[in-house]
């Protein structure tokens, strides 16, 4: 279908484009910015005066829960929720049942994503078989099946030798490894950031060193192996400083932060609400400020939702017995716009952390508005407001932001030149 979008403020952080102009789409791709090509006759017109057009958001961590955990979410439900949040491309982690460690599971995931047709899905494969941390998964076969990177998540490897060999193998084939750095021994049994709040509430703490000790090891092994590394879910100010130092030394290292870590602190746990139970944990106000500074400087180049939907029962037990995770992809753009409202970033800088930043980190063909590029874009009203949860599409209602009035409202999400969400 030929589509013309008229009068939007068009922001493409990758090319520093920021001007009011029309966008013309044909065969799922952008064919012109500004005047329509000669002989172009749009079949659909979208009046976008007062709206902002940006590349569709790229989310590096969205748990789709399928296969194996469809009581929490499905590929169809969670990609539909992602489109409502302005997302057109997302990466799904390998913690499914069965684990995403064979080409068959990759193909199942991609086939169901294509059938749902809400967003593009880029699977992240398991680094080790069954995420057991013992034997390396068939990484090249998984890459050929469609995996864009590999991770063991929070599941530890049996020893550093196995990790070192895994990184050397990945480096040989120019594969990207995603780390969630947390020392399993230091974090064992922990529920909250080790500090005054955890002590007051009687919750077992997870010290900052659970992240920084593991991060120091991981960075040394990255330096030794030369592997491309992406550090996911950085939670501490000291961790962000270590990433900055590694980048200054020229290591091929990128990082993301969970959006909720930029907004919440461990003080939110005061009421024992399981909605704030996440792993790695919410940390101190000082850590949040350090993460925000790293985001401003570009040390952290990507914001991700780290969306983890749960069924109601998963959050109904006492705090320590509940499953960790927040459902948030559906409000990714409005929630992120609070950072602009707070003066932390201007709008183009925020959009860079949500589009080209994450796309570049994992070398994804996404995150740009350019002639010839796929017509993956979001149109939003920066002056409107969104009532979180008013029309909730995710199967997981485990979000502490439900009922909050958030800045901005997604009006259209287009994926491949097709409207995948209309608000």
mmCIF file of C-alpha atoms in Angstrom:
data_model
loop_
_atom_site.group_PDB
_atom_site.id
_atom_site.type_symbol
_atom_site.label_atom_id
_atom_site.label_comp_id
_atom_site.label_asym_id
_atom_site.label_seq_id
_atom_site.Cartn_x
_atom_site.Cartn_y
_atom_site.Cartn_z
ATOM 1 C CA UNK A 1 0.000 0.000 0.000
ATOM 2 C CA UNK A 2 1.115 3.540 -0.771
ATOM 3 C CA UNK A 3 0.849 5.776 2.303
ATOM 4 C CA UNK A 4 1.551 9.471 2.784
ATOM 5 C CA UNK A 5 2.040 10.938 6.253
ATOM 6 C CA UNK A 6 1.559 14.688 6.224
ATOM 7 C CA UNK A 7 2.925 17.430 8.445
ATOM 8 C CA UNK A 8 4.725 15.496 11.190
ATOM 9 C CA UNK A 9 7.825 16.631 13.004
ATOM 10 C CA UNK A 10 10.233 13.964 11.714
ATOM 11 C CA UNK A 11 13.083 13.013 14.031
ATOM 12 C CA UNK A 12 15.730 10.508 12.949
ATOM 13 C CA UNK A 13 18.515 10.544 15.557
ATOM 14 C CA UNK A 14 20.838 8.419 13.398
ATOM 15 C CA UNK A 15 21.049 11.129 10.723
ATOM 16 C CA UNK A 16 20.370 14.133 13.000
ATOM 17 C CA UNK A 17 17.209 14.844 10.995
ATOM 18 C CA UNK A 18 14.699 17.010 12.859
ATOM 19 C CA UNK A 19 12.257 18.926 10.674
ATOM 20 C CA UNK A 20 8.627 19.078 9.687
ATOM 21 C CA UNK A 21 7.991 17.219 6.462
ATOM 22 C CA UNK A 22 5.900 14.517 4.788
ATOM 23 C CA UNK A 23 6.810 10.828 4.636
ATOM 24 C CA UNK A 24 5.871 8.689 1.651
ATOM 25 C CA UNK A 25 5.782 4.887 1.816
ATOM 26 C CA UNK A 26 5.514 2.253 -0.903
ATOM 27 C CA UNK A 27 6.034 -1.526 -0.822
ATOM 28 C CA UNK A 28 6.807 -1.344 2.889
ATOM 29 C CA UNK A 29 9.690 1.104 2.502
ATOM 30 C CA UNK A 30 10.200 4.845 2.766
ATOM 31 C CA UNK A 31 10.452 6.259 -0.752
ATOM 32 C CA UNK A 32 10.609 9.981 0.045
ATOM 33 C CA UNK A 33 10.926 12.499 2.869
ATOM 34 C CA UNK A 34 9.394 15.807 1.845
ATOM 35 C CA UNK A 35 7.864 16.067 -1.603
ATOM 36 C CA UNK A 36 6.262 12.939 -3.040
ATOM 37 C CA UNK A 37 8.031 11.196 -5.924
ATOM 38 C CA UNK A 38 6.748 11.931 -9.417
ATOM 39 C CA UNK A 39 3.584 9.990 -10.137
ATOM 40 C CA UNK A 40 3.157 8.856 -6.531
ATOM 41 C CA UNK A 41 -0.530 8.532 -5.589
ATOM 42 C CA UNK A 42 -1.141 7.563 -1.970
ATOM 43 C CA UNK A 43 -3.871 5.044 -1.228
ATOM 44 C CA UNK A 44 -3.967 6.147 2.417
ATOM 45 C CA UNK A 45 -3.360 9.601 3.850
ATOM 46 C CA UNK A 46 -2.436 10.152 7.507
ATOM 47 C CA UNK A 47 -2.813 13.704 8.803
ATOM 48 C CA UNK A 48 0.022 14.021 11.324
ATOM 49 C CA UNK A 49 0.062 17.756 12.025
ATOM 50 C CA UNK A 50 1.078 18.193 15.672
ATOM 51 C CA UNK A 51 2.500 14.666 15.834
ATOM 52 C CA UNK A 52 6.100 13.493 15.964
ATOM 53 C CA UNK A 53 7.329 10.770 13.608
ATOM 54 C CA UNK A 54 10.333 8.719 14.697
ATOM 55 C CA UNK A 55 11.869 5.366 13.850
ATOM 56 C CA UNK A 56 9.953 2.524 15.430
ATOM 57 C CA UNK A 57 11.390 1.781 18.869
ATOM 58 C CA UNK A 58 13.906 -1.054 19.225
ATOM 59 C CA UNK A 59 13.592 -2.972 22.505
ATOM 60 C CA UNK A 60 16.480 -5.296 23.354
ATOM 61 C CA UNK A 61 14.713 -7.308 26.067
ATOM 62 C CA UNK A 62 11.086 -8.413 25.790
ATOM 63 C CA UNK A 63 10.144 -11.784 27.286
ATOM 64 C CA UNK A 64 7.501 -13.232 24.996
ATOM 65 C CA UNK A 65 6.992 -16.289 27.290
ATOM 66 C CA UNK A 66 6.226 -18.607 24.384
ATOM 67 C CA UNK A 67 6.883 -21.486 24.094
ATOM 68 C CA UNK A 68 6.231 -22.932 27.522
ATOM 69 C CA UNK A 69 4.772 -20.130 29.628
ATOM 70 C CA UNK A 70 1.655 -19.075 27.759
ATOM 71 C CA UNK A 71 -0.182 -18.432 31.035
ATOM 72 C CA UNK A 72 2.095 -15.377 31.316
ATOM 73 C CA UNK A 73 2.046 -14.268 27.677
ATOM 74 C CA UNK A 74 2.220 -15.346 24.072
ATOM 75 C CA UNK A 75 4.161 -14.127 21.078
ATOM 76 C CA UNK A 76 0.927 -12.679 19.690
ATOM 77 C CA UNK A 77 -0.154 -10.922 22.906
ATOM 78 C CA UNK A 78 3.223 -9.451 23.829
ATOM 79 C CA UNK A 79 4.189 -8.268 20.348
ATOM 80 C CA UNK A 80 0.768 -6.629 20.095
ATOM 81 C CA UNK A 81 1.442 -4.906 23.429
ATOM 82 C CA UNK A 82 4.880 -3.859 22.164
ATOM 83 C CA UNK A 83 3.357 -2.248 19.069
ATOM 84 C CA UNK A 84 1.068 -0.241 21.357
ATOM 85 C CA UNK A 85 4.195 1.075 23.082
ATOM 86 C CA UNK A 86 5.676 2.243 19.780
ATOM 87 C CA UNK A 87 7.978 -0.763 19.332
ATOM 88 C CA UNK A 88 8.550 -2.184 15.851
ATOM 89 C CA UNK A 89 11.599 -4.377 16.562
ATOM 90 C CA UNK A 90 12.323 -6.399 19.673
ATOM 91 C CA UNK A 91 14.737 -9.016 20.950
ATOM 92 C CA UNK A 92 13.429 -11.937 22.989
ATOM 93 C CA UNK A 93 15.672 -13.722 25.528
ATOM 94 C CA UNK A 94 16.132 -17.512 25.549
ATOM 95 C CA UNK A 95 14.417 -18.302 28.861
ATOM 96 C CA UNK A 96 11.543 -20.257 27.338
ATOM 97 C CA UNK A 97 10.472 -23.898 27.726
ATOM 98 C CA UNK A 98 12.170 -25.488 25.891
ATOM 99 C CA UNK A 99 15.084 -23.087 26.074
ATOM 100 C CA UNK A 100 15.895 -21.212 22.901
ATOM 101 C CA UNK A 101 18.977 -23.353 22.247
ATOM 102 C CA UNK A 102 18.071 -25.220 19.037
ATOM 103 C CA UNK A 103 17.210 -24.055 15.516
ATOM 104 C CA UNK A 104 13.780 -25.682 15.893
ATOM 105 C CA UNK A 105 12.807 -23.371 18.775
ATOM 106 C CA UNK A 106 14.175 -20.366 16.881
ATOM 107 C CA UNK A 107 12.102 -21.265 13.839
ATOM 108 C CA UNK A 108 8.984 -21.766 15.964
ATOM 109 C CA UNK A 109 9.454 -18.339 17.527
ATOM 110 C CA UNK A 110 10.008 -16.609 14.196
ATOM 111 C CA UNK A 111 7.101 -18.392 12.492
ATOM 112 C CA UNK A 112 4.688 -17.330 15.240
ATOM 113 C CA UNK A 113 6.020 -13.772 15.194
ATOM 114 C CA UNK A 114 5.439 -13.583 11.438
ATOM 115 C CA UNK A 115 1.928 -15.006 11.898
ATOM 116 C CA UNK A 116 1.128 -12.406 14.588
ATOM 117 C CA UNK A 117 2.575 -9.645 12.358
ATOM 118 C CA UNK A 118 2.763 -6.942 15.027
ATOM 119 C CA UNK A 119 6.533 -6.358 15.311
ATOM 120 C CA UNK A 120 9.796 -7.732 14.016
ATOM 121 C CA UNK A 121 11.275 -10.290 16.433
ATOM 122 C CA UNK A 122 14.998 -10.967 16.774
ATOM 123 C CA UNK A 123 15.714 -13.982 19.016
ATOM 124 C CA UNK A 124 18.668 -14.045 21.390
ATOM 125 C CA UNK A 125 19.925 -17.621 21.657
ATOM 126 C CA UNK A 126 21.172 -19.493 24.708
ATOM 127 C CA UNK A 127 24.956 -19.385 25.161
ATOM 128 C CA UNK A 128 24.948 -22.847 26.746
ATOM 129 C CA UNK A 129 22.704 -25.851 26.258
ATOM 130 C CA UNK A 130 19.616 -25.546 28.421
ATOM 131 C CA UNK A 131 21.215 -22.465 30.036
ATOM 132 C CA UNK A 132 22.879 -25.022 32.312
ATOM 133 C CA UNK A 133 26.273 -23.349 31.994
ATOM 134 C CA UNK A 134 28.164 -26.516 31.084
ATOM 135 C CA UNK A 135 28.177 -27.161 27.341
ATOM 136 C CA UNK A 136 28.255 -24.533 24.638
ATOM 137 C CA UNK A 137 25.097 -24.364 22.517
ATOM 138 C CA UNK A 138 25.324 -24.724 18.735
ATOM 139 C CA UNK A 139 25.941 -21.023 18.262
ATOM 140 C CA UNK A 140 26.627 -20.994 14.535
ATOM 141 C CA UNK A 141 23.544 -23.108 13.806
ATOM 142 C CA UNK A 142 21.474 -20.750 15.982
ATOM 143 C CA UNK A 143 22.919 -17.734 14.163
ATOM 144 C CA UNK A 144 22.005 -19.275 10.832
ATOM 145 C CA UNK A 145 18.469 -19.919 12.139
ATOM 146 C CA UNK A 146 18.032 -16.233 13.025
ATOM 147 C CA UNK A 147 19.603 -15.487 16.440
ATOM 148 C CA UNK A 148 21.262 -12.068 16.620
ATOM 149 C CA UNK A 149 23.188 -12.592 19.879
ATOM 150 C CA UNK A 150 23.713 -15.096 22.699
ATOM 151 C CA UNK A 151 23.343 -14.987 26.474
ATOM 152 C CA UNK A 152 23.088 -17.079 29.599
ATOM 153 C CA UNK A 153 21.124 -14.356 31.377
ATOM 154 C CA UNK A 154 21.399 -14.638 35.149
ATOM 155 C CA UNK A 155 22.096 -18.379 34.945
ATOM 156 C CA UNK A 156 25.721 -18.902 36.022
ATOM 157 C CA UNK A 157 28.308 -20.927 34.121
ATOM 158 C CA UNK A 158 30.028 -23.748 35.972
ATOM 159 C CA UNK A 159 33.382 -21.947 35.961
ATOM 160 C CA UNK A 160 35.330 -19.137 34.340
ATOM 161 C CA UNK A 161 37.121 -21.521 31.993
ATOM 162 C CA UNK A 162 33.842 -22.451 30.314
ATOM 163 C CA UNK A 163 32.939 -18.772 29.970
ATOM 164 C CA UNK A 164 36.354 -17.914 28.553
ATOM 165 C CA UNK A 165 36.127 -20.644 25.942
ATOM 166 C CA UNK A 166 32.586 -19.619 25.035
ATOM 167 C CA UNK A 167 33.729 -16.039 24.433
ATOM 168 C CA UNK A 168 36.705 -17.143 22.347
ATOM 169 C CA UNK A 169 34.438 -19.302 20.205
ATOM 170 C CA UNK A 170 31.939 -16.454 19.782
ATOM 171 C CA UNK A 171 34.758 -14.070 18.841
ATOM 172 C CA UNK A 172 35.966 -16.478 16.160
ATOM 173 C CA UNK A 173 32.619 -16.181 14.366
ATOM 174 C CA UNK A 174 32.049 -12.483 15.170
ATOM 175 C CA UNK A 175 29.036 -13.269 17.359
ATOM 176 C CA UNK A 176 27.731 -10.859 20.001
ATOM 177 C CA UNK A 177 27.456 -12.066 23.601
ATOM 178 C CA UNK A 178 24.994 -10.398 25.974
ATOM 179 C CA UNK A 179 25.958 -10.338 29.657
ATOM 180 C CA UNK A 180 23.743 -9.782 32.681
ATOM 181 C CA UNK A 181 26.538 -9.451 35.201
ATOM 182 C CA UNK A 182 25.580 -10.737 38.633
ATOM 183 C CA UNK A 183 27.704 -13.012 40.800
ATOM 184 C CA UNK A 184 25.440 -15.900 41.771
ATOM 185 C CA UNK A 185 27.184 -16.515 45.107
ATOM 186 C CA UNK A 186 27.073 -12.890 46.240
ATOM 187 C CA UNK A 187 23.435 -12.587 45.138
ATOM 188 C CA UNK A 188 22.279 -15.946 46.549
ATOM 189 C CA UNK A 189 18.982 -15.643 48.411
ATOM 190 C CA UNK A 190 18.864 -11.888 47.890
ATOM 191 C CA UNK A 191 15.628 -10.009 47.286
ATOM 192 C CA UNK A 192 16.559 -6.314 47.347
ATOM 193 C CA UNK A 193 19.525 -3.969 47.105
ATOM 194 C CA UNK A 194 21.731 -4.316 50.162
ATOM 195 C CA UNK A 195 21.273 -1.051 52.004
ATOM 196 C CA UNK A 196 19.131 0.775 54.586
ATOM 197 C CA UNK A 197 15.809 -0.074 52.918
ATOM 198 C CA UNK A 198 16.498 -3.817 52.833
ATOM 199 C CA UNK A 199 17.730 -3.729 56.430
ATOM 200 C CA UNK A 200 14.654 -1.842 57.626
ATOM 201 C CA UNK A 201 12.296 -4.234 55.820
ATOM 202 C CA UNK A 202 14.174 -7.358 56.889
ATOM 203 C CA UNK A 203 14.846 -8.413 53.299
ATOM 204 C CA UNK A 204 18.021 -10.266 52.341
ATOM 205 C CA UNK A 205 20.238 -7.892 50.415
ATOM 206 C CA UNK A 206 22.075 -8.188 47.110
ATOM 207 C CA UNK A 207 25.209 -6.015 47.348
ATOM 208 C CA UNK A 208 26.431 -3.749 44.594
ATOM 209 C CA UNK A 209 29.498 -6.006 44.420
ATOM 210 C CA UNK A 210 27.293 -8.822 43.071
ATOM 211 C CA UNK A 211 27.243 -6.755 39.887
ATOM 212 C CA UNK A 212 30.687 -5.179 39.945
ATOM 213 C CA UNK A 213 32.665 -8.339 40.802
ATOM 214 C CA UNK A 214 30.983 -10.227 37.945
ATOM 215 C CA UNK A 215 31.353 -7.209 35.658
ATOM 216 C CA UNK A 216 35.100 -6.972 36.360
ATOM 217 C CA UNK A 217 35.534 -10.646 35.455
ATOM 218 C CA UNK A 218 33.392 -10.328 32.333
ATOM 219 C CA UNK A 219 35.253 -7.253 31.084
ATOM 220 C CA UNK A 220 38.635 -8.935 31.561
ATOM 221 C CA UNK A 221 37.469 -11.970 29.596
ATOM 222 C CA UNK A 222 36.018 -9.725 26.883
ATOM 223 C CA UNK A 223 39.384 -7.983 26.620
ATOM 224 C CA UNK A 224 41.208 -11.320 26.423
ATOM 225 C CA UNK A 225 38.891 -12.854 23.824
ATOM 226 C CA UNK A 226 38.097 -9.777 21.723
ATOM 227 C CA UNK A 227 34.412 -10.733 21.593
ATOM 228 C CA UNK A 228 31.707 -8.140 20.883
ATOM 229 C CA UNK A 229 29.905 -7.704 24.206
ATOM 230 C CA UNK A 230 26.690 -6.053 25.253
ATOM 231 C CA UNK A 231 26.043 -5.557 28.965
ATOM 232 C CA UNK A 232 22.353 -5.744 29.721
ATOM 233 C CA UNK A 233 20.533 -4.341 32.753
ATOM 234 C CA UNK A 234 23.336 -2.359 34.350
ATOM 235 C CA UNK A 235 21.978 -1.362 37.771
ATOM 236 C CA UNK A 236 24.748 0.428 39.697
ATOM 237 C CA UNK A 237 26.623 3.703 39.355
ATOM 238 C CA UNK A 238 29.914 1.853 39.849
ATOM 239 C CA UNK A 239 28.946 -0.623 37.125
ATOM 240 C CA UNK A 240 28.295 2.245 34.713
ATOM 241 C CA UNK A 241 31.724 3.706 35.556
ATOM 242 C CA UNK A 242 33.358 0.357 34.752
ATOM 243 C CA UNK A 243 31.600 0.253 31.379
ATOM 244 C CA UNK A 244 32.821 3.802 30.666
ATOM 245 C CA UNK A 245 36.400 2.824 31.513
ATOM 246 C CA UNK A 246 36.191 -0.243 29.236
ATOM 247 C CA UNK A 247 34.883 1.878 26.358
ATOM 248 C CA UNK A 248 37.680 4.390 26.927
ATOM 249 C CA UNK A 249 40.182 1.529 26.566
ATOM 250 C CA UNK A 250 38.651 0.711 23.200
ATOM 251 C CA UNK A 251 36.848 -2.501 24.127
ATOM 252 C CA UNK A 252 33.899 -3.412 21.823
ATOM 253 C CA UNK A 253 31.412 -2.939 24.653
ATOM 254 C CA UNK A 254 27.883 -1.502 24.718
ATOM 255 C CA UNK A 255 25.303 -1.375 27.494
ATOM 256 C CA UNK A 256 21.612 -0.928 28.197
ATOM 257 C CA UNK A 257 19.565 -0.064 31.245
ATOM 258 C CA UNK A 258 16.067 -1.139 32.189
ATOM 259 C CA UNK A 259 13.775 1.866 31.907
ATOM 260 C CA UNK A 260 12.326 1.259 35.355
ATOM 261 C CA UNK A 261 15.840 1.499 36.874
ATOM 262 C CA UNK A 262 15.989 5.104 35.650
ATOM 263 C CA UNK A 263 12.729 5.933 37.430
ATOM 264 C CA UNK A 264 12.466 3.772 40.567
ATOM 265 C CA UNK A 265 14.775 3.117 43.526
ATOM 266 C CA UNK A 266 14.807 0.541 46.310
ATOM 267 C CA UNK A 267 12.752 2.972 48.396
ATOM 268 C CA UNK A 268 9.730 1.809 46.364
ATOM 269 C CA UNK A 269 9.864 -1.490 48.304
ATOM 270 C CA UNK A 270 8.715 0.203 51.506
ATOM 271 C CA UNK A 271 5.177 -1.196 51.169
ATOM 272 C CA UNK A 272 6.386 -4.724 50.321
ATOM 273 C CA UNK A 273 4.570 -4.545 46.967
ATOM 274 C CA UNK A 274 5.659 -7.482 44.824
ATOM 275 C CA UNK A 275 5.218 -5.262 41.754
ATOM 276 C CA UNK A 276 8.657 -3.844 42.603
ATOM 277 C CA UNK A 277 10.309 -7.252 42.924
ATOM 278 C CA UNK A 278 12.836 -7.433 40.085
ATOM 279 C CA UNK A 279 16.143 -9.174 39.420
ATOM 280 C CA UNK A 280 18.701 -7.604 39.385
ATOM 281 C CA UNK A 281 17.132 -5.426 42.091
ATOM 282 C CA UNK A 282 16.169 -1.780 42.194
ATOM 283 C CA UNK A 283 19.124 0.027 43.712
ATOM 284 C CA UNK A 284 19.780 3.243 45.618
ATOM 285 C CA UNK A 285 19.053 6.815 44.610
ATOM 286 C CA UNK A 286 22.805 7.306 44.117
ATOM 287 C CA UNK A 287 22.862 4.385 41.688
ATOM 288 C CA UNK A 288 19.880 5.729 39.788
ATOM 289 C CA UNK A 289 21.618 9.095 39.456
ATOM 290 C CA UNK A 290 24.751 7.352 38.206
ATOM 291 C CA UNK A 291 22.756 5.438 35.599
ATOM 292 C CA UNK A 292 21.091 8.641 34.466
ATOM 293 C CA UNK A 293 24.470 10.347 34.091
ATOM 294 C CA UNK A 294 25.774 7.404 32.047
ATOM 295 C CA UNK A 295 22.699 7.628 29.840
ATOM 296 C CA UNK A 296 23.257 11.346 29.286
ATOM 297 C CA UNK A 297 26.905 10.855 28.361
ATOM 298 C CA UNK A 298 26.137 7.987 25.983
ATOM 299 C CA UNK A 299 28.084 5.372 27.968
ATOM 300 C CA UNK A 300 24.745 3.583 28.213
ATOM 301 C CA UNK A 301 23.471 3.815 24.654
ATOM 302 C CA UNK A 302 20.193 1.925 24.942
ATOM 303 C CA UNK A 303 17.068 1.904 27.077
ATOM 304 C CA UNK A 304 15.118 -1.369 27.178
ATOM 305 C CA UNK A 305 11.854 -2.318 28.830
ATOM 306 C CA UNK A 306 13.084 -5.673 30.195
ATOM 307 C CA UNK A 307 9.437 -6.629 29.944
ATOM 308 C CA UNK A 308 8.541 -9.722 31.984
ATOM 309 C CA UNK A 309 4.797 -10.415 32.028
ATOM 310 C CA UNK A 310 3.339 -12.642 34.750
ATOM 311 C CA UNK A 311 -0.025 -14.175 35.503
ATOM 312 C CA UNK A 312 -1.734 -12.700 38.633
ATOM 313 C CA UNK A 313 -0.848 -15.638 40.902
ATOM 314 C CA UNK A 314 2.874 -15.070 40.341
ATOM 315 C CA UNK A 315 2.687 -11.801 42.294
ATOM 316 C CA UNK A 316 0.189 -12.743 45.024
ATOM 317 C CA UNK A 317 2.491 -14.519 47.499
ATOM 318 C CA UNK A 318 4.591 -12.736 50.165
ATOM 319 C CA UNK A 319 7.306 -10.588 48.585
ATOM 320 C CA UNK A 320 10.126 -13.137 48.746
ATOM 321 C CA UNK A 321 8.012 -15.916 47.235
ATOM 322 C CA UNK A 322 6.836 -13.943 44.219
ATOM 323 C CA UNK A 323 8.351 -14.086 40.744
ATOM 324 C CA UNK A 324 10.485 -11.086 39.762
ATOM 325 C CA UNK A 325 9.716 -8.850 36.805
ATOM 326 C CA UNK A 326 7.715 -5.866 35.559
ATOM 327 C CA UNK A 327 5.385 -5.697 32.555
ATOM 328 C CA UNK A 328 6.141 -2.437 30.781
ATOM 329 C CA UNK A 329 6.712 -2.735 27.029
ATOM 330 C CA UNK A 330 3.190 -1.497 26.363
ATOM 331 C CA UNK A 331 4.020 1.911 27.852
ATOM 332 C CA UNK A 332 7.661 2.072 26.747
ATOM 333 C CA UNK A 333 7.410 5.373 24.888
ATOM 334 C CA UNK A 334 5.164 7.283 27.352
ATOM 335 C CA UNK A 335 7.211 6.029 30.307
ATOM 336 C CA UNK A 336 10.446 7.038 28.580
ATOM 337 C CA UNK A 337 9.032 10.493 27.871
ATOM 338 C CA UNK A 338 9.034 11.135 31.637
ATOM 339 C CA UNK A 339 12.822 11.452 31.263
ATOM 340 C CA UNK A 340 12.271 14.372 28.867
ATOM 341 C CA UNK A 341 9.692 15.833 31.238
ATOM 342 C CA UNK A 342 12.277 15.616 34.040
ATOM 343 C CA UNK A 343 14.863 17.424 31.912
ATOM 344 C CA UNK A 344 17.255 14.480 31.782
ATOM 345 C CA UNK A 345 17.347 14.251 27.965
ATOM 346 C CA UNK A 346 15.959 16.241 25.073
ATOM 347 C CA UNK A 347 13.561 14.423 22.766
ATOM 348 C CA UNK A 348 16.041 13.547 19.971
ATOM 349 C CA UNK A 349 18.539 12.191 22.529
ATOM 350 C CA UNK A 350 15.865 10.069 24.184
ATOM 351 C CA UNK A 351 14.768 8.688 20.827
ATOM 352 C CA UNK A 352 18.392 7.837 20.008
ATOM 353 C CA UNK A 353 18.527 5.644 23.144
ATOM 354 C CA UNK A 354 15.320 3.921 22.021
ATOM 355 C CA UNK A 355 16.091 3.477 18.304
ATOM 356 C CA UNK A 356 19.536 3.620 16.677
ATOM 357 C CA UNK A 357 21.353 3.087 20.001
ATOM 358 C CA UNK A 358 19.905 -0.370 20.699
ATOM 359 C CA UNK A 359 19.920 -1.267 16.987
ATOM 360 C CA UNK A 360 23.627 -0.493 16.726
ATOM 361 C CA UNK A 361 24.423 -2.411 19.931
ATOM 362 C CA UNK A 362 23.206 -5.699 18.445
ATOM 363 C CA UNK A 363 23.712 -4.752 14.774
ATOM 364 C CA UNK A 364 20.016 -4.900 13.953
ATOM 365 C CA UNK A 365 18.616 -3.622 10.625
ATOM 366 C CA UNK A 366 16.318 -1.175 12.391
ATOM 367 C CA UNK A 367 16.140 2.155 14.182
ATOM 368 C CA UNK A 368 16.401 4.553 11.240
ATOM 369 C CA UNK A 369 14.168 6.719 9.070
ATOM 370 C CA UNK A 370 15.823 6.988 5.675
ATOM 371 C CA UNK A 371 14.881 6.658 2.033
ATOM 372 C CA UNK A 372 14.974 2.978 1.147
ATOM 373 C CA UNK A 373 14.744 1.838 4.773
ATOM 374 C CA UNK A 374 11.848 -0.320 6.003
ATOM 375 C CA UNK A 375 8.852 1.838 6.928
ATOM 376 C CA UNK A 376 9.023 1.009 10.628
ATOM 377 C CA UNK A 377 7.985 4.117 12.497
ATOM 378 C CA UNK A 378 5.964 5.501 15.355
ATOM 379 C CA UNK A 379 3.719 8.581 15.293
ATOM 380 C CA UNK A 380 3.037 10.062 18.705
ATOM 381 C CA UNK A 381 1.519 13.144 20.279
ATOM 382 C CA UNK A 382 4.072 14.539 22.695
ATOM 383 C CA UNK A 383 1.510 16.957 24.165
ATOM 384 C CA UNK A 384 -1.117 14.327 24.990
ATOM 385 C CA UNK A 385 -1.219 11.967 27.953
ATOM 386 C CA UNK A 386 -1.582 8.220 28.358
ATOM 387 C CA UNK A 387 -3.428 6.624 31.256
ATOM 388 C CA UNK A 388 -1.406 3.455 31.769
ATOM 389 C CA UNK A 389 -3.642 0.412 31.800
ATOM 390 C CA UNK A 390 -6.697 2.040 30.268
ATOM 391 C CA UNK A 391 -6.542 -0.496 27.418
ATOM 392 C CA UNK A 392 -4.024 -3.129 28.502
ATOM 393 C CA UNK A 393 -3.027 -5.653 25.851
ATOM 394 C CA UNK A 394 -0.271 -7.644 27.557
ATOM 395 C CA UNK A 395 -1.270 -10.774 29.444
ATOM 396 C CA UNK A 396 0.869 -9.539 32.312
ATOM 397 C CA UNK A 397 -0.740 -6.889 34.481
ATOM 398 C CA UNK A 398 2.268 -6.823 36.845
ATOM 399 C CA UNK A 399 3.166 -3.170 36.413
ATOM 400 C CA UNK A 400 3.535 -0.598 39.204
ATOM 401 C CA UNK A 401 2.782 2.123 36.642
ATOM 402 C CA UNK A 402 -0.827 1.106 36.009
ATOM 403 C CA UNK A 403 -3.169 4.009 36.705
ATOM 404 C CA UNK A 404 -0.407 6.597 36.224
ATOM 405 C CA UNK A 405 -0.862 9.496 33.797
ATOM 406 C CA UNK A 406 2.178 9.486 31.530
ATOM 407 C CA UNK A 407 3.293 12.095 28.982
ATOM 408 C CA UNK A 408 2.762 11.420 25.299
ATOM 409 C CA UNK A 409 0.455 9.063 23.441
ATOM 410 C CA UNK A 410 1.222 6.664 20.596
ATOM 411 C CA UNK A 411 -1.197 7.374 17.728
ATOM 412 C CA UNK A 412 0.163 5.015 15.057
ATOM 413 C CA UNK A 413 2.812 2.316 14.891
ATOM 414 C CA UNK A 414 3.758 1.204 11.392
ATOM 415 C CA UNK A 415 5.756 -1.943 10.766
ATOM 416 C CA UNK A 416 6.865 -2.615 7.213
ATOM 417 C CA UNK A 417 4.539 0.103 5.906
ATOM 418 C CA UNK A 418 1.495 -1.473 7.573
ATOM 419 C CA UNK A 419 -0.344 -0.015 10.539
ATOM 420 C CA UNK A 420 0.234 -2.482 13.377
ATOM 421 C CA UNK A 421 -1.287 -0.263 16.076
ATOM 422 C CA UNK A 422 -3.654 2.689 15.983
ATOM 423 C CA UNK A 423 -4.327 4.521 19.209
#
